[in-house]
């Protein structure tokens, strides 16, 4: 839906050569023109107006001096720095562009009719006067010479498989007579045909086509040849085929023209010579002739050069150059250039480097260069009154599509505007609320204004039908007084106000422009005259106007940006300045521009032909295929097939650069994938629709997520819940956003929400979509500029809060109307309130509402069955103990009455409490069943005890009976038995003691060594003294087995009255002071000699040996750890030397790592993921192997050293007690030796701590987290961790803390 817009035109009249121009070519390296006439060849630079070089063709006899000579071909050869020209006399001449010398490189006696070079300039085709084709290399060495007219079809001849004769075939509506029809003779070529051969090359230079007059029929025929001069195909006989011929550079089609009895058309042929499509020229029969067809270099535009067959009323023959494009298999006439008299072109061609630059040379040697650009003409409005109209030029029609009402795919449209002559420019009125009105500038120099009529006038012509897109009607036509009588003298037309137009015209000097403000004159209201004008030093190639700010910006061809002050009587132009007063310009010219505000500052955006997007002189992105600015949003499409939508008011220029350069993460609302090659057409203002056009021409309408969410947030802030709901339903947006956007506001306006929706189905849909997820944090993250809304109710689940709030509001508004929604609110809660919902259904059945339109019980139950599984609903209805409700549900289920009726009848026959017990037990509600069974009478107590044991409901059962009842005692005994089975004998003893079973309680306490409770129960019974002593000895034996020597000694001393056994138990447990107390209390000093002193000496020996063994192990592990770390550091340095300082694997060999190049063990447990804690601990121990060379040896050594230090540190109290006893019995030597050994061990281990755990070891591996950290710092710390330390690797143990504050030494010892 793009139009061709004239960016600039360069007209040069300085060149005045002898004769008339006959051929011309464009130099691709300098841009200068090579023009050949019947007298000379000239190189001319239209930019400077200077003749670069010139050579006479008559001086050396290449052309006759009388001017009758003809140049049939001219081609620039960049590699040779020359131009090659061919004359009708048969000479091929090289014109050296550096020296200006002419050199004849060959001559053909029969003369030449055409010359055509291949696109790669490696081959040249010459057609001779003898109807032959000569193919030569670039060095003019002959390759082949063949006749143009061949009897053979060519190598691509079609194969006939012989499926029947023509006489036996089906001929459709033509009937059998078609079989007898004779093939009509092909009509000869038209009279105005110059009968010269035409040669055209395919873009890749592999094939060329020749159109020539057939000697037998007199009609033109096209033949296709390959690079070797071998005929490939011959065209089918085509009546009226004309001389024009041009092969599309992309290689798909050959264009020519055809004269029909009733029309004149451009036809296309495939390389096999068969016709493939056409379009009709907008002229009557025998009005014009097609002189040439010219494809531009990228095959996007076809130029058709036509000439009137007869002179007009002014006796002048008019010439036309029409520019045609194709989209969706429809050909559009985009531009029409009309020429009169001596201004008529004699040569024209497209620029080889710039696809949309057209060069024209007139008879009077005037050269004109036109530069075109693609543009989409769209209405500039920003409010709801704008129809998002897009105007497409198609000859004398303007096709208008109003995308606000409907998306009509081209070539169709909402309505057409018919003009009297071809349209060249279209512009929309820039005045707010009237932006749908259109002004059309035609090739005849008139501006036609189209506007809307009143709705009443439109309804009169509607014939009862509703008109969706209101068409525009012609309001007024202005004639334009152009400053120059030239085709397209005015360009960049803008319609600023109702009768005020802006246009750009070429200046007097070549590189200047004149800015014009056009306004109807007082004397001639139908003529636009120049109200004011100003000349600009430079060529203006684009203008853009913002109706919001009233700013008009101009762009010059070198990228300069100017600001035009147009609202004053005199126009003035100044440089575009930024906030600091610095001039801002585009680095390179841009083909599309638009004004926008970024963070309150106005910028001019520009897109170059190389896909770079600029905001002033700042590059925003480098892969942009199209962009559009709509209100506060910038939309772009990229060559990576995405569409970005960014809100400009929330971004700075730097932030916009960052956003466009990022790939976008998950749930990024600004990014959307689109079809390959999509381009933006327009965005519907105050809407969410974005119109894209695909490469083949069809349209797609999408609702960009960023626009949708911005619109929804705006509506939610304005409490427009109905608009929000309809939009979210249509675009499949999660309805949770209605609540999540601002929970507090939603709950405060919940009645407004219900009233606006005004639909039970919509409320139900909202309720059923509720989830606990906060969509503003997951699916639709808030923009950074949008403040976060806190949840209004803390501690409660979102679904429950919304369901309760909606239910209460609906119950207060109209419970009958919203009955189904209230049921939905009950069912949708986190724990569905099915029983409450069923109870409401039951109430409807008992008391049917009388209000009109109220829901019946049957309808409510049917709806409830839709929400809930019927079997679940049946179970819950059974739980209400209401058999009428159960039958209602059962009748609507798939259950067989033979299954549930006997069961229900059986339940009805039971006593009420036992009936409820049976129902609860069936529903596995055992606690409720227990309550009802306890009320059913004593006869069911045995069943109750069985239920309690099966379901382990002992605590619940005990609460149902008083403490002194026999049932309580029986249940307590059963509970105690259960606890004993669970290895909880002490709690069982407490229960038995409490309920009056001391003997069983004593047994339970004794079994678990709870000696204090056992002694209390034994004395409560009471036990005889001898049995009490036996009990005490039994308990003491158990305690000794558990190494609880002090408690065993207390029992033996106080209850068994055996002081000797008590003292021996204390000596065994190393309780030296307590043993001495009993020795002196019972006057048994003999035990000191027999047991205590030997035990002390044995303890000294044991402790000394233990310390020596631990110290030796510690020293060995410490030395091995130093060796392991040295090996790893060496391996890391070797890798750095081999791979360089940036080697990513170097960190694998740091001192915290567990990977070694010399390791012969692999980590076999790498697949351990989810195991039991026991297995995990086992796996950890297996990894921490102390075997030399194991992967985790360094960490295993550190774990072992940590355990040794901890064990030695825990001996402080034990050593202190032993030292005091040794000193008391005068074992000073042994005490001093033990104290020195322990002190030396502690000092050795304390001194080794900095070596084993060097400073910074743990901090280098722990990720940096905490309140002062950021997401980036945490990620960086994780990435800097050693790769070998995976999640399954054991952590590095921390250094143990020594308890230096514990006093253990004796100062009386040396």
XYZ file of N, CA and C in Angstrom, residues 72-232:
483
model
N 23.052 3.529 -32.863
C 22.055 2.520 -32.466
C 22.307 1.976 -31.069
N 23.434 2.298 -30.440
C 23.680 1.785 -29.089
C 24.823 2.513 -28.431
N 24.707 2.713 -27.122
C 25.744 3.385 -26.349
C 25.779 2.731 -24.968
N 26.978 2.333 -24.527
C 27.100 1.628 -23.256
C 28.381 2.057 -22.539
N 28.246 2.372 -21.239
C 29.410 2.689 -20.420
C 30.075 1.388 -19.986
N 31.385 1.294 -20.156
C 32.159 0.136 -19.739
C 33.098 0.593 -18.623
N 32.682 0.326 -17.387
C 33.419 0.858 -16.236
C 34.811 0.268 -16.146
N 34.968 -1.016 -16.488
C 36.264 -1.670 -16.351
C 37.280 -1.096 -17.333
N 36.799 -0.736 -18.527
C 37.700 -0.216 -19.550
C 37.833 1.304 -19.494
N 37.069 1.944 -18.601
C 37.063 3.408 -18.529
C 36.753 4.005 -19.893
N 35.795 3.375 -20.572
C 35.449 3.804 -21.931
C 33.946 3.671 -22.116
N 33.475 4.221 -23.198
C 32.099 4.044 -23.635
C 32.137 3.422 -25.024
N 31.249 2.430 -25.201
C 31.173 1.741 -26.492
C 29.921 2.194 -27.212
N 30.064 2.607 -28.462
C 28.888 3.008 -29.232
C 28.923 2.302 -30.579
N 27.730 2.061 -31.091
C 27.589 1.399 -32.388
C 26.781 2.294 -33.307
N 27.202 2.365 -34.562
C 26.512 3.207 -35.542
C 25.740 2.338 -36.509
N 24.738 2.936 -37.133
C 23.954 2.198 -38.130
C 24.819 1.806 -39.321
N 25.908 2.536 -39.551
C 26.790 2.190 -40.660
C 27.614 0.945 -40.407
N 27.644 0.430 -39.187
C 28.327 -0.822 -38.901
C 29.577 -0.685 -38.081
N 29.937 0.538 -37.637
C 31.154 0.713 -36.866
C 30.865 0.525 -35.369
N 31.814 -0.146 -34.694
C 31.793 -0.249 -33.220
C 32.970 0.563 -32.722
N 32.675 1.605 -31.950
C 33.683 2.594 -31.584
C 33.812 2.640 -30.069
N 35.083 2.713 -29.584
C 35.346 2.916 -28.161
C 35.732 4.372 -27.938
N 35.046 5.005 -26.992
C 35.307 6.385 -26.616
C 36.025 6.366 -25.267
N 37.311 6.642 -25.253
C 38.103 6.645 -24.028
C 37.723 7.864 -23.194
N 37.181 7.596 -21.996
C 36.663 8.683 -21.178
C 37.770 9.488 -20.499
N 38.945 8.941 -20.438
C 40.063 9.675 -19.827
C 40.755 10.604 -20.824
N 40.962 10.080 -22.049
C 41.694 10.873 -23.052
C 40.781 11.563 -24.046
N 39.505 11.109 -24.130
C 38.591 11.684 -25.109
C 38.847 11.203 -26.527
N 39.651 10.132 -26.712
C 39.966 9.621 -28.035
C 38.942 8.576 -28.466
N 38.728 8.472 -29.771
C 37.847 7.483 -30.371
C 38.680 6.409 -31.045
N 38.215 5.159 -30.908
C 38.923 4.048 -31.526
C 37.903 3.084 -32.096
N 38.037 2.761 -33.385
C 37.126 1.814 -34.018
C 37.675 0.411 -33.763
N 36.898 -0.428 -33.088
C 37.338 -1.784 -32.741
C 36.720 -2.831 -33.671
N 35.867 -2.415 -34.569
C 35.269 -3.383 -35.472
C 34.269 -2.726 -36.388
N 33.970 -3.426 -37.506
C 33.015 -2.856 -38.457
C 32.289 -3.989 -39.143
N 31.017 -3.776 -39.385
C 30.166 -4.761 -40.061
C 29.668 -4.121 -41.344
N 29.925 -4.789 -42.453
C 29.601 -4.196 -43.751
C 28.115 -3.982 -43.925
N 27.323 -4.922 -43.414
C 25.864 -4.809 -43.628
C 25.213 -3.812 -42.692
N 25.993 -3.209 -41.801
C 25.423 -2.238 -40.869
C 24.913 -2.918 -39.596
N 24.660 -2.096 -38.591
C 24.160 -2.580 -37.302
C 22.799 -1.973 -37.008
N 21.970 -2.784 -36.388
C 20.628 -2.294 -36.012
C 20.482 -2.132 -34.505
N 21.335 -2.801 -33.722
C 21.265 -2.636 -32.257
C 22.541 -3.177 -31.641
N 22.793 -2.750 -30.410
C 23.915 -3.262 -29.625
C 23.437 -3.399 -28.183
N 23.774 -4.527 -27.551
C 23.350 -4.748 -26.165
C 24.443 -5.512 -25.435
N 24.908 -4.936 -24.322
C 25.925 -5.577 -23.498
C 25.266 -6.375 -22.386
N 25.928 -7.481 -21.997
C 25.427 -8.287 -20.874
C 25.609 -7.509 -19.579
N 24.812 -7.826 -18.529
C 24.928 -7.074 -17.258
C 26.314 -7.122 -16.648
N 27.077 -8.215 -16.876
C 28.425 -8.290 -16.327
C 29.472 -7.694 -17.260
N 29.031 -7.148 -18.399
C 29.905 -6.494 -19.377
C 30.985 -7.427 -19.912
N 30.655 -8.716 -19.979
C 31.591 -9.695 -20.517
C 31.288 -10.014 -21.979
N 30.027 -9.841 -22.394
C 29.606 -10.170 -23.756
C 28.838 -9.007 -24.346
N 28.874 -8.912 -25.671
C 28.085 -7.906 -26.374
C 27.376 -8.585 -27.536
N 26.114 -8.207 -27.701
C 25.303 -8.740 -28.804
C 25.106 -7.613 -29.818
N 25.448 -7.919 -31.081
C 25.228 -6.982 -32.186
C 24.253 -7.623 -33.168
N 23.243 -6.866 -33.562
C 22.342 -7.344 -34.618
C 22.679 -6.574 -35.886
N 22.770 -7.301 -36.959
C 23.259 -6.707 -38.214
C 22.118 -6.461 -39.172
N 22.477 -5.760 -40.265
C 21.486 -5.498 -41.311
C 21.095 -6.748 -42.070
N 21.882 -7.826 -41.965
C 21.540 -9.088 -42.624
C 20.727 -10.009 -41.709
N 20.137 -9.440 -40.674
C 19.283 -10.205 -39.753
C 20.074 -11.320 -39.072
N 21.276 -11.013 -38.637
C 22.064 -11.983 -37.891
C 22.434 -11.401 -36.529
N 22.833 -12.321 -35.651
C 23.270 -11.953 -34.299
C 24.745 -12.280 -34.191
N 25.540 -11.281 -33.816
C 26.971 -11.497 -33.589
C 27.215 -11.366 -32.091
N 27.784 -12.417 -31.511
C 28.145 -12.382 -30.098
C 29.665 -12.253 -29.987
N 30.110 -11.260 -29.203
C 31.530 -11.013 -29.041
C 31.858 -10.861 -27.561
N 33.126 -11.098 -27.215
C 33.571 -10.887 -25.844
C 33.835 -9.406 -25.622
N 34.204 -9.066 -24.360
C 34.486 -7.662 -24.053
C 35.742 -7.169 -24.772
N 36.580 -8.127 -25.239
C 37.759 -7.759 -26.020
C 37.462 -7.750 -27.509
N 36.157 -7.872 -27.841
C 35.660 -7.815 -29.221
C 36.206 -8.972 -30.066
N 36.306 -10.136 -29.428
C 36.642 -11.351 -30.159
C 35.347 -12.100 -30.431
N 35.078 -12.462 -31.690
C 33.805 -13.117 -32.015
C 33.660 -14.453 -31.293
N 32.447 -14.697 -30.791
C 32.115 -15.979 -30.156
C 31.289 -16.817 -31.117
N 30.272 -16.209 -31.674
C 29.421 -16.928 -32.618
C 28.630 -15.913 -33.421
N 28.131 -16.377 -34.559
C 27.232 -15.566 -35.395
C 26.143 -16.482 -35.909
N 24.907 -16.140 -35.585
C 23.754 -16.958 -35.999
C 22.695 -16.040 -36.574
N 21.805 -16.623 -37.339
C 20.699 -15.857 -37.880
C 19.638 -15.618 -36.827
N 19.011 -14.481 -36.912
C 17.938 -14.170 -35.949
C 16.767 -15.114 -36.144
N 16.427 -15.364 -37.400
C 15.244 -16.170 -37.696
C 15.641 -17.628 -37.798
N 15.135 -18.439 -36.897
C 15.418 -19.862 -36.839
C 14.109 -20.626 -37.025
N 14.196 -21.710 -37.778
C 12.998 -22.540 -37.954
C 12.737 -23.420 -36.741
N 13.817 -23.785 -36.021
C 13.665 -24.660 -34.864
C 13.118 -23.852 -33.686
N 12.383 -24.532 -32.806
C 11.849 -23.873 -31.618
C 12.963 -23.537 -30.638
N 13.939 -24.441 -30.505
C 15.006 -24.261 -29.528
C 15.117 -25.472 -28.622
N 16.129 -25.427 -27.751
C 16.373 -26.571 -26.875
C 15.240 -26.804 -25.884
N 14.476 -25.790 -25.591
C 13.384 -25.947 -24.629
C 12.077 -26.350 -25.269
N 12.131 -27.061 -26.400
C 10.913 -27.440 -27.116
C 10.040 -28.318 -26.243
N 8.722 -28.060 -26.298
C 7.775 -28.811 -25.477
C 7.650 -30.235 -25.994
N 7.408 -31.141 -25.070
C 7.281 -32.557 -25.407
C 5.812 -32.906 -25.542
N 5.459 -33.553 -26.650
C 4.085 -34.018 -26.853
C 4.040 -35.507 -26.530
N 3.180 -35.874 -25.591
C 3.108 -37.282 -25.184
C 2.123 -38.070 -26.028
N 1.416 -37.397 -26.934
C 0.553 -38.107 -27.878
C -0.739 -38.620 -27.296
N -1.334 -37.864 -26.404
C -2.609 -38.299 -25.825
C -3.771 -37.848 -26.710
N -3.931 -38.498 -27.818
C -5.076 -38.205 -28.684
C -4.840 -37.032 -29.598
N -5.665 -36.940 -30.619
C -5.593 -35.858 -31.583
C -6.545 -34.741 -31.180
N -6.373 -33.613 -31.831
C -7.216 -32.472 -31.492
C -8.679 -32.752 -31.796
N -8.919 -33.553 -32.855
C -10.293 -33.829 -33.248
C -11.035 -34.637 -32.196
N -10.311 -35.390 -31.381
C -10.969 -36.251 -30.387
C -11.024 -35.614 -29.007
N -10.523 -34.395 -28.854
C -10.458 -33.770 -27.529
C -11.761 -33.058 -27.222
N -11.979 -32.806 -25.915
C -13.145 -32.034 -25.471
C -12.829 -30.548 -25.602
N -13.763 -29.795 -26.183
C -13.500 -28.381 -26.487
C -14.388 -27.434 -25.714
N -15.105 -27.921 -24.717
C -15.892 -27.041 -23.860
C -17.024 -26.369 -24.597
N -17.234 -25.096 -24.255
C -18.370 -24.359 -24.808
C -18.223 -24.064 -26.289
N -17.007 -24.185 -26.825
C -16.819 -23.916 -28.250
C -17.458 -24.991 -29.117
N -17.641 -26.153 -28.564
C -18.293 -27.234 -29.322
C -17.338 -27.949 -30.258
N -17.893 -28.884 -30.974
C -17.070 -29.705 -31.873
C -16.510 -28.905 -33.037
N -17.140 -27.745 -33.321
C -16.657 -26.953 -34.439
C -15.222 -26.464 -34.203
N -14.811 -26.414 -32.927
C -13.458 -25.951 -32.651
C -12.416 -26.867 -33.258
N -12.768 -28.140 -33.440
C -11.792 -29.076 -34.008
C -11.521 -28.777 -35.469
N -12.547 -28.206 -36.175
C -12.360 -27.919 -37.582
C -11.832 -26.509 -37.845
N -11.689 -25.720 -36.770
C -11.214 -24.354 -36.955
C -9.789 -24.352 -37.471
N -9.549 -23.477 -38.390
C -8.194 -23.320 -38.899
C -7.470 -22.257 -38.078
N -6.200 -22.471 -37.915
C -5.397 -21.497 -37.189
C -5.314 -20.210 -38.000
N -5.754 -19.134 -37.380
C -5.765 -17.855 -38.096
C -4.332 -17.359 -38.284
N -4.102 -16.714 -39.358
C -2.788 -16.147 -39.637
C -2.503 -15.002 -38.679
N -1.239 -14.927 -38.300
C -0.836 -13.848 -37.401
C -0.778 -12.550 -38.190
N -1.368 -11.504 -37.603
C -1.377 -10.206 -38.278
C 0.013 -9.596 -38.236
N 0.378 -8.870 -39.271
C 1.711 -8.236 -39.298
C 1.803 -7.144 -38.255
N 3.044 -6.707 -38.026
C 3.294 -5.672 -37.024
C 2.601 -4.377 -37.392
N 2.354 -3.558 -36.380
C 1.657 -2.289 -36.590
C 2.497 -1.377 -37.469
N 1.853 -0.393 -38.051
C 2.513 0.452 -39.046
C 3.616 1.313 -38.447
N 3.424 1.760 -37.175
C 4.427 2.655 -36.588
C 5.636 1.914 -36.030
N 5.664 0.599 -36.118
C 6.805 -0.173 -35.610
C 8.054 0.193 -36.405
N 9.178 0.466 -35.726
C 10.396 0.858 -36.428
C 11.121 -0.337 -37.058
N 10.592 -1.562 -36.807
C 11.053 -2.801 -37.440
C 12.499 -3.130 -37.124
N 13.052 -2.506 -36.100
C 14.411 -2.826 -35.661
C 14.354 -3.932 -34.613
N 15.361 -4.806 -34.586
C 15.391 -5.828 -33.529
C 15.623 -5.171 -32.171
N 15.069 -5.793 -31.159
C 15.294 -5.364 -29.777
C 15.958 -6.521 -29.033
N 17.006 -6.194 -28.261
C 17.733 -7.208 -27.500
C 17.669 -6.829 -26.024
N 17.401 -7.801 -25.156
C 17.366 -7.551 -23.717
C 17.961 -8.756 -22.985
N 18.708 -8.478 -21.929
C 19.382 -9.517 -21.156
C 18.642 -9.774 -19.847
N 18.714 -11.035 -19.399
C 18.237 -11.347 -18.051
C 19.239 -10.804 -17.033
N 18.822 -10.566 -15.823
C 19.664 -9.918 -14.822
C 20.943 -10.654 -14.514
N 20.937 -11.989 -14.588
C 22.162 -12.740 -14.284
C 23.049 -12.929 -15.495
N 22.637 -12.442 -16.676
C 23.450 -12.519 -17.877
C 23.532 -13.903 -18.500
N 22.692 -14.838 -18.095
C 22.747 -16.188 -18.648
C 21.880 -16.347 -19.902
N 20.876 -15.500 -20.054
C 19.971 -15.579 -21.200
C 19.747 -14.175 -21.745
N 19.454 -14.116 -23.053
C 19.008 -12.851 -23.637
C 17.891 -13.153 -24.634
N 17.029 -12.164 -24.818
C 15.889 -12.313 -25.715
C 16.016 -11.303 -26.851
N 15.561 -11.726 -28.047
C 15.601 -10.875 -29.236
C 14.199 -10.825 -29.825
N 13.693 -9.613 -29.984
C 12.396 -9.414 -30.652
C 12.670 -8.858 -32.041
N 12.180 -9.563 -33.045
C 12.437 -9.134 -34.433
C 11.227 -9.436 -35.291
N 11.141 -8.730 -36.428
C 10.048 -8.942 -37.374
C 10.304 -10.246 -38.136
N 9.325 -11.128 -38.047
C 9.450 -12.403 -38.766
C 9.337 -12.143 -40.271
N 10.239 -12.713 -41.050
C 10.250 -12.473 -42.500
C 9.065 -13.118 -43.194
N 8.481 -14.136 -42.594
C 7.365 -14.851 -43.239
C 6.026 -14.192 -42.944
N 5.783 -13.853 -41.669
C 4.463 -13.332 -41.283
C 4.436 -11.814 -41.166
N 5.611 -11.189 -41.048
C 5.636 -9.739 -40.854
C 5.303 -9.329 -39.438
N 5.100 -10.307 -38.547
C 4.795 -10.012 -37.141
C 6.047 -10.195 -36.298
N 6.028 -9.585 -35.134
C 7.178 -9.720 -34.236
C 7.135 -11.078 -33.525
N 8.344 -11.615 -33.326
C 8.482 -12.875 -32.612
C 9.686 -12.737 -31.687
N 9.571 -13.312 -30.517
C 10.622 -13.222 -29.499
C 11.304 -14.580 -29.391
N 12.624 -14.540 -29.453
C 13.410 -15.759 -29.276
C 14.378 -15.559 -28.105
N 14.578 -16.631 -27.357
C 15.435 -16.605 -26.170
C 16.666 -17.447 -26.463
N 17.859 -16.860 -26.193
C 19.140 -17.517 -26.445
C 19.923 -17.584 -25.148
N 20.821 -18.537 -25.091
C 21.671 -18.596 -23.912
C 22.997 -17.895 -24.168
N 23.871 -17.934 -23.218
C 25.139 -17.209 -23.266
C 26.068 -17.723 -24.345
N 25.866 -18.973 -24.768
C 26.709 -19.566 -25.798
C 26.159 -19.337 -27.195
N 25.053 -18.616 -27.294
C 24.452 -18.353 -28.593
C 23.593 -19.485 -29.101
N 23.100 -20.342 -28.178
C 22.241 -21.466 -28.559
C 20.798 -21.064 -28.302
N 19.958 -21.262 -29.305
C 18.537 -20.922 -29.179
C 17.877 -21.814 -28.130
N 17.117 -21.188 -27.212
C 16.448 -21.939 -26.154
C 14.948 -22.071 -26.388
